[in-house]
GROMACS .gro file of N, CA and C in nm:
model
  285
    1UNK      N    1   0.580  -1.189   2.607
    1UNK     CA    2   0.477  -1.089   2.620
    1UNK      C    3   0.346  -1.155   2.660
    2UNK      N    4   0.282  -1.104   2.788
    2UNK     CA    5   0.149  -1.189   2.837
    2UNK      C    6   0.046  -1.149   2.724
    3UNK      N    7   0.036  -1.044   2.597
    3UNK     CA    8  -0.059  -1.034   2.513
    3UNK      C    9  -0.023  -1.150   2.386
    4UNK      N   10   0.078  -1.223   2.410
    4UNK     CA   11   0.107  -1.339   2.284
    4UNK      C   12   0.012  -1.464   2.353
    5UNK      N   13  -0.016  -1.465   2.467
    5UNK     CA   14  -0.088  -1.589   2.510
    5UNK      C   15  -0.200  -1.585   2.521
    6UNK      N   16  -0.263  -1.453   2.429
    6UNK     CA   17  -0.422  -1.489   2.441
    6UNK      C   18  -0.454  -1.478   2.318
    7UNK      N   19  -0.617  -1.630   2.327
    7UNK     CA   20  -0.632  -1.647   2.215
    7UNK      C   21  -0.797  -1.690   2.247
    8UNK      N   22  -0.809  -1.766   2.145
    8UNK     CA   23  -0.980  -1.812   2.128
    8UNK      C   24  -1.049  -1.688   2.160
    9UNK      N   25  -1.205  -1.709   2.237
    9UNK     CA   26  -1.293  -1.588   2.255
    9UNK      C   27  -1.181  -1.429   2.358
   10UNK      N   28  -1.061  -1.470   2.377
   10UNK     CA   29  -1.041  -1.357   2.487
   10UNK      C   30  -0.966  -1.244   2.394
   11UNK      N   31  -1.000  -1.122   2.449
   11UNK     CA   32  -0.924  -1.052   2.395
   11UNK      C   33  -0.879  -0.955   2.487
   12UNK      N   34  -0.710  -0.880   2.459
   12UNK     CA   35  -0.652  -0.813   2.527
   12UNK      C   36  -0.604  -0.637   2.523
   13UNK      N   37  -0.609  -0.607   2.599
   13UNK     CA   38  -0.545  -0.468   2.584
   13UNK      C   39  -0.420  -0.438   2.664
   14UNK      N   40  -0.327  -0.365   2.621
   14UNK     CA   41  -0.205  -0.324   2.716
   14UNK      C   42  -0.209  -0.150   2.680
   15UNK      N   43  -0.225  -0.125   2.793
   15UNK     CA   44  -0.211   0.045   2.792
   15UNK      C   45  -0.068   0.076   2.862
   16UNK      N   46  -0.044   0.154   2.801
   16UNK     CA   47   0.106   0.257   2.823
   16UNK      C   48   0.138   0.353   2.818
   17UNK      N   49   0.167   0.441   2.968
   17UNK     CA   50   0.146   0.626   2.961
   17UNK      C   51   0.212   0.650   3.004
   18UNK      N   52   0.259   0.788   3.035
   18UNK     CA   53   0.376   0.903   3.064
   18UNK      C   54   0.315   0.856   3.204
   19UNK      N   55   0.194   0.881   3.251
   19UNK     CA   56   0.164   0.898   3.382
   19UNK      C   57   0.077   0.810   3.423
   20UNK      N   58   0.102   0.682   3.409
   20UNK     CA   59   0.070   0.564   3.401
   20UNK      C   60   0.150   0.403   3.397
   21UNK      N   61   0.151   0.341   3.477
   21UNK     CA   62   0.259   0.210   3.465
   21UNK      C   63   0.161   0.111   3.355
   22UNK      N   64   0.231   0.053   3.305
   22UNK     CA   65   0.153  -0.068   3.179
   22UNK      C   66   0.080  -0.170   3.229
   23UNK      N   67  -0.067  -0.128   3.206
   23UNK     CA   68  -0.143  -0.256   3.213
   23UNK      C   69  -0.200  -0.290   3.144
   24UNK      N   70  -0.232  -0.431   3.182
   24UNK     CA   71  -0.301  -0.542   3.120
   24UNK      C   72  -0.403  -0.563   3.128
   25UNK      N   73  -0.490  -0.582   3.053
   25UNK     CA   74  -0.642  -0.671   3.048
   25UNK      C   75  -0.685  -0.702   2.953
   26UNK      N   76  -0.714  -0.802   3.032
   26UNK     CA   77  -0.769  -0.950   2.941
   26UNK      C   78  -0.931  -0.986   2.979
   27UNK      N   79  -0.994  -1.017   2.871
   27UNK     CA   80  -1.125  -1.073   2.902
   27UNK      C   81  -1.218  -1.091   2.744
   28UNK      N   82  -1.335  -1.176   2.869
   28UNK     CA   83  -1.411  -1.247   2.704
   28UNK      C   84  -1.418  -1.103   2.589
   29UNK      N   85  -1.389  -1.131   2.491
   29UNK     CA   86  -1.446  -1.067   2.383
   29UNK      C   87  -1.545  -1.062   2.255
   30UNK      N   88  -1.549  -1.055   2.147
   30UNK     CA   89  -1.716  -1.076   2.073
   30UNK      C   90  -1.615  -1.219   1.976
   31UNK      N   91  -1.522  -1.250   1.997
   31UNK     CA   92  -1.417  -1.349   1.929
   31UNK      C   93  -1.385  -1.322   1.785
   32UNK      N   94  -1.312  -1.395   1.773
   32UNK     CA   95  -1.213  -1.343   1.676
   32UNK      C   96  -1.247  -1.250   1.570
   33UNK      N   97  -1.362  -1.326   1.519
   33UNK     CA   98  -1.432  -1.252   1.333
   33UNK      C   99  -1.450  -1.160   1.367
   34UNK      N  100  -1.551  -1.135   1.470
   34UNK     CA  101  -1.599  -1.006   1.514
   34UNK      C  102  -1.473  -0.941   1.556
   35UNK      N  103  -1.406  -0.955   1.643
   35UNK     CA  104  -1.284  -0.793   1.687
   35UNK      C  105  -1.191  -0.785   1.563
   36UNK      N  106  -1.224  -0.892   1.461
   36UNK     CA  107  -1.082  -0.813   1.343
   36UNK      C  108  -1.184  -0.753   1.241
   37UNK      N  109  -1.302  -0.728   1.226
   37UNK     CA  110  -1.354  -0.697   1.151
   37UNK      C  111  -1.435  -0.545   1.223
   38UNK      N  112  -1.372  -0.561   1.342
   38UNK     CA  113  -1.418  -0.395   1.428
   38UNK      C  114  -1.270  -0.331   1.377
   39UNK      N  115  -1.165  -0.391   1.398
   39UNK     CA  116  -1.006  -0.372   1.376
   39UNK      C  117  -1.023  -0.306   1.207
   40UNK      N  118  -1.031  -0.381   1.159
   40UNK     CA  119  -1.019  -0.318   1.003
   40UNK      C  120  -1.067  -0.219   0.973
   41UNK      N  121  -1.238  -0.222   1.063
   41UNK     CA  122  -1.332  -0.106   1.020
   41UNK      C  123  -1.234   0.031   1.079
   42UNK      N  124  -1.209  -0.001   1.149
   42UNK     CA  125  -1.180   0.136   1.222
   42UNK      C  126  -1.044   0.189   1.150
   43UNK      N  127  -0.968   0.058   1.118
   43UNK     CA  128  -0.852   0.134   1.001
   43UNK      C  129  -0.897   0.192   0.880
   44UNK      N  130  -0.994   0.103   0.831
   44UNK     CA  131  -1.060   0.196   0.667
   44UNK      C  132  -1.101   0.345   0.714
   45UNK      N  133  -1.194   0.378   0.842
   45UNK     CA  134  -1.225   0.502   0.883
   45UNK      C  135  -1.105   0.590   0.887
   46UNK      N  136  -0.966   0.529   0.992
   46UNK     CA  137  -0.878   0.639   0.980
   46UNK      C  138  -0.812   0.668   0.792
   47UNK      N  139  -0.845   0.547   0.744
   47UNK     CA  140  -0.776   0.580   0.569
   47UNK      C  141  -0.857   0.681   0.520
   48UNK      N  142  -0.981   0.695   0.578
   48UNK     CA  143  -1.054   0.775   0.465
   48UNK      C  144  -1.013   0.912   0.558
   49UNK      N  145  -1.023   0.934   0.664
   49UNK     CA  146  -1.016   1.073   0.718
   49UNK      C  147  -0.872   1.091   0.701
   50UNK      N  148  -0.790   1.052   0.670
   50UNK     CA  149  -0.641   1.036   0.578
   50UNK      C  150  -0.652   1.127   0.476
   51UNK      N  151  -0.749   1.002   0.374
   51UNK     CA  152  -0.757   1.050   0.224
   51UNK      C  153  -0.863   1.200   0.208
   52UNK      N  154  -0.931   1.213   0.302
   52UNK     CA  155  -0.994   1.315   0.306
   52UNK      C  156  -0.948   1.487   0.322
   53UNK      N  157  -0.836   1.474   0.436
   53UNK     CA  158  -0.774   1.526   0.460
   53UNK      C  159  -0.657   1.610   0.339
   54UNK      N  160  -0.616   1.477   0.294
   54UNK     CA  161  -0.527   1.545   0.154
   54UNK      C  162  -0.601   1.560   0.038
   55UNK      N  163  -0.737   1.507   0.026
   55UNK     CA  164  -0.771   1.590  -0.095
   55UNK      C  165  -0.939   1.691  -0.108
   56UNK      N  166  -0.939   1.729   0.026
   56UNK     CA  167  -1.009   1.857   0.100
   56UNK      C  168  -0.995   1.980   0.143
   57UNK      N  169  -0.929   2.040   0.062
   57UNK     CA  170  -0.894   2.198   0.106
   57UNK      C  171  -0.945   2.198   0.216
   58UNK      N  172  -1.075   2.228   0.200
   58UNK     CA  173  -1.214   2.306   0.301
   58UNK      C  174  -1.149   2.226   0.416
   59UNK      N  175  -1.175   2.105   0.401
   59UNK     CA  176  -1.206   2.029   0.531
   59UNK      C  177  -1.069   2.036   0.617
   60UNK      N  178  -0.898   2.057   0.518
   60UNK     CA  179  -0.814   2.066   0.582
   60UNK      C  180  -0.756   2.196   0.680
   61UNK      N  181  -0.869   2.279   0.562
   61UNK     CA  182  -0.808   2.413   0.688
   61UNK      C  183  -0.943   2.427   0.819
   62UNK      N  184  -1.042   2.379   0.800
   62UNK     CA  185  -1.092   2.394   0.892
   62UNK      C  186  -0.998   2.269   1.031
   63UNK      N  187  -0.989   2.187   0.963
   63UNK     CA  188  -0.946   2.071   1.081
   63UNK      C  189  -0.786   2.172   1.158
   64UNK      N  190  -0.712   2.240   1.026
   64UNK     CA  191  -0.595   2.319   1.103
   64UNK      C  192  -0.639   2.439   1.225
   65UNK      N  193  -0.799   2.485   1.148
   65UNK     CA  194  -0.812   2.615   1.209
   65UNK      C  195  -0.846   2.556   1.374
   66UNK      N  196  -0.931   2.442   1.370
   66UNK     CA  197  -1.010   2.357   1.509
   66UNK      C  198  -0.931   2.304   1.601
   67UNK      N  199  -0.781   2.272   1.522
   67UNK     CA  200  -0.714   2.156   1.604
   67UNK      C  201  -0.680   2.190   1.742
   68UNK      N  202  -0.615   2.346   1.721
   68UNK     CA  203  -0.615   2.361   1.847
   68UNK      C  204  -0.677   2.366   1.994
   69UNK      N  205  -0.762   2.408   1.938
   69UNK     CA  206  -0.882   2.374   2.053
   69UNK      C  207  -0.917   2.270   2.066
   70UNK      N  208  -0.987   2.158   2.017
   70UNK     CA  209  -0.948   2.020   2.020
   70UNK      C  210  -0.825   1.946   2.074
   71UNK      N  211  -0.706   2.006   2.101
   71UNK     CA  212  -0.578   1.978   2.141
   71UNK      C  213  -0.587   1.971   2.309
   72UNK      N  214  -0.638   2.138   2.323
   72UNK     CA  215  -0.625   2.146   2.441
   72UNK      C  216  -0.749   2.093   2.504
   73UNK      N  217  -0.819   2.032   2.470
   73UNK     CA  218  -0.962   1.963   2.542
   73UNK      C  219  -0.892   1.806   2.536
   74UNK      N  220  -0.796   1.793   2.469
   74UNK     CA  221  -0.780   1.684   2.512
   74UNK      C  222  -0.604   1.594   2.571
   75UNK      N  223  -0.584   1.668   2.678
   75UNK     CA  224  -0.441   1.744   2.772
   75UNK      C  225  -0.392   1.573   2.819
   76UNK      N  226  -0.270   1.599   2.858
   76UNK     CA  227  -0.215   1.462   2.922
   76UNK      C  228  -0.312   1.431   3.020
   77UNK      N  229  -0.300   1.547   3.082
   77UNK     CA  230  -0.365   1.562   3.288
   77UNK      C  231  -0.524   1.453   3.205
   78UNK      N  232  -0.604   1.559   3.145
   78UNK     CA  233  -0.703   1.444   3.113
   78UNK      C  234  -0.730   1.366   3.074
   79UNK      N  235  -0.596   1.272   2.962
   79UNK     CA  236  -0.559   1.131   2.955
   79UNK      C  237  -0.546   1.064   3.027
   80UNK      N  238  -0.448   1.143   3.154
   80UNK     CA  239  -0.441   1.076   3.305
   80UNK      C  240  -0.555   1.061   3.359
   81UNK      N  241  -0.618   1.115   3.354
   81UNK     CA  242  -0.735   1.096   3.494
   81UNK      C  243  -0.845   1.003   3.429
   82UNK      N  244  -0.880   1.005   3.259
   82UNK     CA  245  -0.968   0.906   3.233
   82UNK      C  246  -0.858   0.775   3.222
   83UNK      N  247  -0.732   0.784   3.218
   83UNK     CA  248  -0.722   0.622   3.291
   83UNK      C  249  -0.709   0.586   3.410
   84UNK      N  250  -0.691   0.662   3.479
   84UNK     CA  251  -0.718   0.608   3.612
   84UNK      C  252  -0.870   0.587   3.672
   85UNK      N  253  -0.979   0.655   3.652
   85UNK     CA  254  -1.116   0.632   3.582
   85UNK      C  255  -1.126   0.496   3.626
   86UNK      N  256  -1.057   0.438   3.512
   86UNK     CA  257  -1.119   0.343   3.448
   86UNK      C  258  -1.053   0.258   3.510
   87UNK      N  259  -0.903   0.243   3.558
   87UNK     CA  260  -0.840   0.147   3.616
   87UNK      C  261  -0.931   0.108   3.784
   88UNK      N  262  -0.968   0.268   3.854
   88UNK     CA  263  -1.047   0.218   3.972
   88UNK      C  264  -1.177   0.152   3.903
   89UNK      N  265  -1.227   0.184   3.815
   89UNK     CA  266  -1.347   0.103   3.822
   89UNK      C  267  -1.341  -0.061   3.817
   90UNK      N  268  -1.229  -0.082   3.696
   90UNK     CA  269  -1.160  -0.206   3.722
   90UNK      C  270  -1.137  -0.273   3.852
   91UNK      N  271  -1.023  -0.175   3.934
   91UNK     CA  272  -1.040  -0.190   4.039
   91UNK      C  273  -1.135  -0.303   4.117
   92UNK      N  274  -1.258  -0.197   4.126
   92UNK     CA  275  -1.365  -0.229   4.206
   92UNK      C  276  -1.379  -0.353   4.184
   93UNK      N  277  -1.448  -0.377   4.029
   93UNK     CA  278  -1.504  -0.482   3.971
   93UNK      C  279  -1.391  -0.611   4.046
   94UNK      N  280  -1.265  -0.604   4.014
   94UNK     CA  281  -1.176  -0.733   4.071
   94UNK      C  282  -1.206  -0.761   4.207
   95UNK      N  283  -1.214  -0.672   4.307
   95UNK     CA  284  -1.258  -0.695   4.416
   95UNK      C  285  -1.367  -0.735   4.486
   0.00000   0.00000   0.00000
């Protein structure tokens, strides 16, 4: 896997979609301390909107009553198109 061979300051992403082939990128990142300590944060956030969730009535039926609409604002088609977005801008930049 080309994401097992990066290390020191670089860090990687591999994206993978229905309407999308798998790519790669690699580049400098804030190094190690810093991206596992963005990594964790962002797992404690999803634990608490977890734990929030099961012990929030209020907050759970509103999130049931919202989801849908929230669902549909956020569609394959417009998963697709903000990665491709982003892949031409990439794009550019390589060129």
């Amino acid at each position: 896997s080309p994401i097992a061979q990066v290390n020191g300051v670089f860090n990687a992403v591999v994206a993978d979609g229905d309407y999308v082939d798998t790519a790669f990128f690699q580049g400098r990142g804030a190094g190690e301390g810093p991206t596992a300590s963005s990594v964790v944060a962002d797992i404690v956030d999803i634990a608490r909107g977890i734990r929030r969730l099961i012990e929030d009535d209020g907050h759970r039926a509103r999130v049931a009553a919202e989801g849908p609409a929230w669902a549909q604002r956020f569609s394959c088609r417009a998963m697709a198109e903000g990665y491709l977005a982003v892949y031409r801008a990439l794009a550019k930049g390589a060129t």
